[in-house]
C-alpha atoms as one frame of an Amber mdcrd trajectory, in Angstrom:
protein
  23.294  20.853  -1.506  23.810  18.670  -4.560  21.658  18.850  -7.668  19.327
  15.946  -6.873  18.544  17.219  -3.388  18.030  20.759  -4.684  15.605  19.398
  -7.263  13.823  17.310  -4.635  13.516  20.255  -2.246  12.088  22.423  -5.040
   9.630  19.673  -5.906   8.650  19.439  -2.236   7.882  23.166  -2.120   5.770
  22.792  -5.264   3.895  19.882  -3.686   3.146  21.934  -0.581   1.843  24.751
  -2.777  -0.363  22.340  -4.765  -1.781  20.799  -1.577  -2.625  24.255  -0.229
  -4.345  25.159  -3.513  -6.344  21.917  -3.509  -7.487  22.540   0.068  -8.779
  26.059  -0.558 -12.439  26.076   0.572 -13.739  28.637  -1.929 -12.838  26.452
  -4.934 -15.639  23.911  -5.298 -15.071  20.309  -6.396 -17.115  21.004  -9.538
 -14.618  23.708 -10.512 -11.760  21.284  -9.948 -13.547  18.699 -12.066 -13.819
  21.198 -14.922 -10.109  21.877 -14.593  -9.341  18.153 -14.565 -11.516  17.707
 -17.671  -9.699  20.430 -19.600  -7.597  19.588 -22.637  -4.316  20.239 -20.867
  -5.247  18.017 -17.931  -6.552  15.312 -20.262  -3.331  15.395 -22.265  -1.329
  15.013 -19.076  -3.603  12.325 -17.612  -3.215  10.166 -20.734   0.151   9.048
 -19.396  -0.463  10.083 -15.814  -0.024   6.601 -14.423   3.410   6.263 -16.001
   4.439   9.716 -14.759   3.198   8.870 -11.281   5.072   5.562 -11.146   8.220
   7.143 -12.603   8.267   9.888  -9.981   7.604   7.329  -7.240  10.621   5.342
  -8.426  12.838   8.443  -8.369  11.589   9.512  -4.941  11.960   5.978  -3.650
  15.571   5.779  -4.787  16.369   9.148  -3.244  14.630   8.115  -0.037  16.678
   4.918   0.154  19.840   6.915  -0.542  18.949   9.315   2.259  18.480   6.375
   4.629  21.892   5.062   3.617  23.516   8.422   4.300  21.620   8.777   7.564
  22.933   5.452   8.795  26.394   6.273   7.516  26.729   9.606   9.334  24.561
   8.815  12.365  27.539   7.789  14.468  30.373  10.304  14.795  33.791   8.685
  15.084  36.290   9.784  17.710  38.883  10.784  15.154  36.436  13.319  13.714
  36.152  14.963  17.131  39.886  15.473  17.507  39.761  18.981  16.069  37.017
  21.607  16.122  37.004  21.704  12.341  36.603  17.931  12.116  33.783  17.946
  14.656  31.953  20.702  12.779  32.431  18.838   9.508  31.071  15.601  11.017
  28.011  17.347  12.445  27.459  19.091   9.119  27.376  15.742   7.307  25.011
  14.368   9.926  22.730  17.383   9.558  22.714  17.075   5.759  21.848  13.376
   5.907  18.947  14.077   8.267  17.773  16.997   6.128  17.843  14.879   2.967
  15.965  12.104   4.749  13.131  14.430   5.767  12.988  16.084   2.352  12.769
  12.753   0.523  10.249  11.319   2.981   7.916  14.310   2.888   8.175  14.605
  -0.898   7.212  10.952  -1.321   4.382  11.258   1.208   2.928  14.433  -0.317
   2.978  12.857  -3.768   0.539  10.194  -2.540  -1.487  12.873  -0.736  -1.878
  14.906  -3.930  -3.011  11.865  -5.890  -5.549  11.009  -3.194  -6.856  14.580
  -3.022  -7.375  14.703  -6.784  -9.220  11.384  -6.678 -11.470  12.525  -3.818
 -12.237  15.866  -5.456 -13.217  14.128  -8.690 -15.422  11.680  -6.798 -17.145
  14.442  -4.804 -17.724  16.493  -7.954 -19.258  13.489  -9.705 -21.540  12.804
  -6.742 -22.604  16.454  -6.631 -23.411  16.404 -10.345 -25.456  13.214  -9.974
 -27.291  14.676  -6.989 -28.103  17.863  -8.884 -29.379  15.863 -11.860 -31.563
  13.689  -9.620 -32.933  16.778  -7.895 -33.807  18.406 -11.209 -35.488  15.210
 -12.362 -37.529  15.006  -9.160 -38.561  18.650  -9.444 -39.581  18.111 -13.062
 -41.677  15.080 -12.137 -43.305  17.030  -9.310 -44.184  19.910 -11.620 -45.544
  17.468 -14.185 -47.821  15.863 -11.587 -49.049  19.252 -10.416 -49.835  20.259
 -13.994 -51.761  17.048 -14.599 -53.764  17.434 -11.408 -54.508  21.096 -12.062
 -55.526  20.681 -15.720 -57.639  17.553 -15.459 -58.694  16.793 -11.897 -61.665
  14.736 -13.027 -59.429  12.109 -14.613 -56.988  11.854 -11.751 -57.969   9.929
  -8.651 -56.410  11.534  -5.586 -56.315   8.165  -3.860 -54.138   6.660  -6.555
 -50.366   6.420  -6.194 -48.185   8.003  -8.922 -45.407   5.719 -10.111 -42.697
   6.672 -12.608 -41.494   4.063 -15.048 -39.656   3.858 -18.342 -42.943   4.114
 -20.222 -43.923   7.352 -18.509 -46.152   8.316 -15.598 -48.820   5.833 -14.509
 -51.098   5.422 -11.481 -51.747   2.401  -9.283 -54.807   1.932  -7.106 -53.770
   1.163  -3.508 -56.469  -1.511  -3.171 -55.298  -3.317  -6.288 -51.734  -2.967
  -5.086 -52.581  -4.523  -1.698 -54.535  -7.313  -3.403 -51.547  -8.150  -5.589
 -49.281  -8.170  -2.547 -51.615 -10.571  -0.715 -51.760 -12.771  -3.799 -47.981
 -12.933  -4.014 -47.760 -13.652  -0.287 -50.148 -16.594  -0.637 -48.196 -17.932
  -3.593 -44.990 -17.591  -1.610 -46.478 -19.434   1.381 -47.715 -22.191  -0.911
 -44.280 -22.496  -2.459 -42.748 -22.781   1.017 -45.255 -25.501   1.924 -44.428
 -27.404  -1.259 -40.738 -27.150  -0.463 -41.310 -28.455   3.063 -43.393 -31.326
   1.697 -40.685 -32.248  -0.791 -38.097 -32.044   1.964 -40.126 -34.422   4.152
 -40.520 -36.827   1.235 -36.800 -36.653   0.617 -36.008 -37.402   4.275 -38.478
 -40.290   4.250 -36.931 -41.705   1.080 -33.459 -41.488   2.615 -34.688 -43.295
   5.728 -36.363 -46.042   3.666 -33.212 -46.440   1.632 -31.133 -46.825   4.789
 -33.582 -49.445   6.123 -33.483 -51.383   2.860 -29.702 -51.231   2.814 -29.594
 -52.578   6.360 -32.003 -55.419   5.475 -29.955 -56.221   2.399 -26.823 -56.391
   4.497 -28.488 -58.739   6.993 -29.731 -61.011   4.212 -26.254 -61.121   2.688
 -24.793 -62.067   6.056 -27.354 -64.849   6.515 -26.703 -66.089   2.993 -22.981
 -66.143   3.675 -23.540 -68.146   6.880 -25.770 -70.656   5.074 -23.223 -71.012
   2.311 -20.483 -71.711   4.839 -22.653 -74.334   6.571 -23.419 -76.089   3.288
 -19.734 -76.148   2.445 -18.922 -77.639   5.845 -21.540 -80.379   5.437 -20.216
 -81.335   2.002 -16.756 -81.786   3.448
């Protein structure tokens, strides 16, 4: 095996090992995110895109070369089968071309798989962190409401709805809330009625314009006929 195929086979074994490590169930995505956020990983990821594209180019060239060799040695010539040694040599070349083809193909495929796995692990870890933060925030708000209700029940109406906002915790009366909703519904219905009225006026204006244009055309035709008659009489 030549140097480039030995290197590619070694890289393929390393890729298989990395994929197995990434798929281990007892290593959580949060742990992987911490590893990806480490200084060493950050230093490597600074030019990660260039490394990734460079390795893809190398693997692509080797894959194309393996296809060329596969097509070259796929058909065994009759002169190679004349002697047992020649036949064995021809089959050996055919086997090597097929082996190199599979090595290059799997190495290129696993390189994309590793990149996708790293991306998915980072995304899952980020979603888990956001979910944990939202859960802590909800628990804190719940504890805050319980403290308010337990310390000063006389000032808190149990029929009021707690609403969190940027300004802090406030309460809305359901009756006032329903009244505001009804008010907005009426305003919306009125706006729809105004739009329909304007649309009817627009359609009526278009119709009147068409009628006036038709009358104008008829008058022009009559005027043209009268002008022609006057010209004929003068002659």
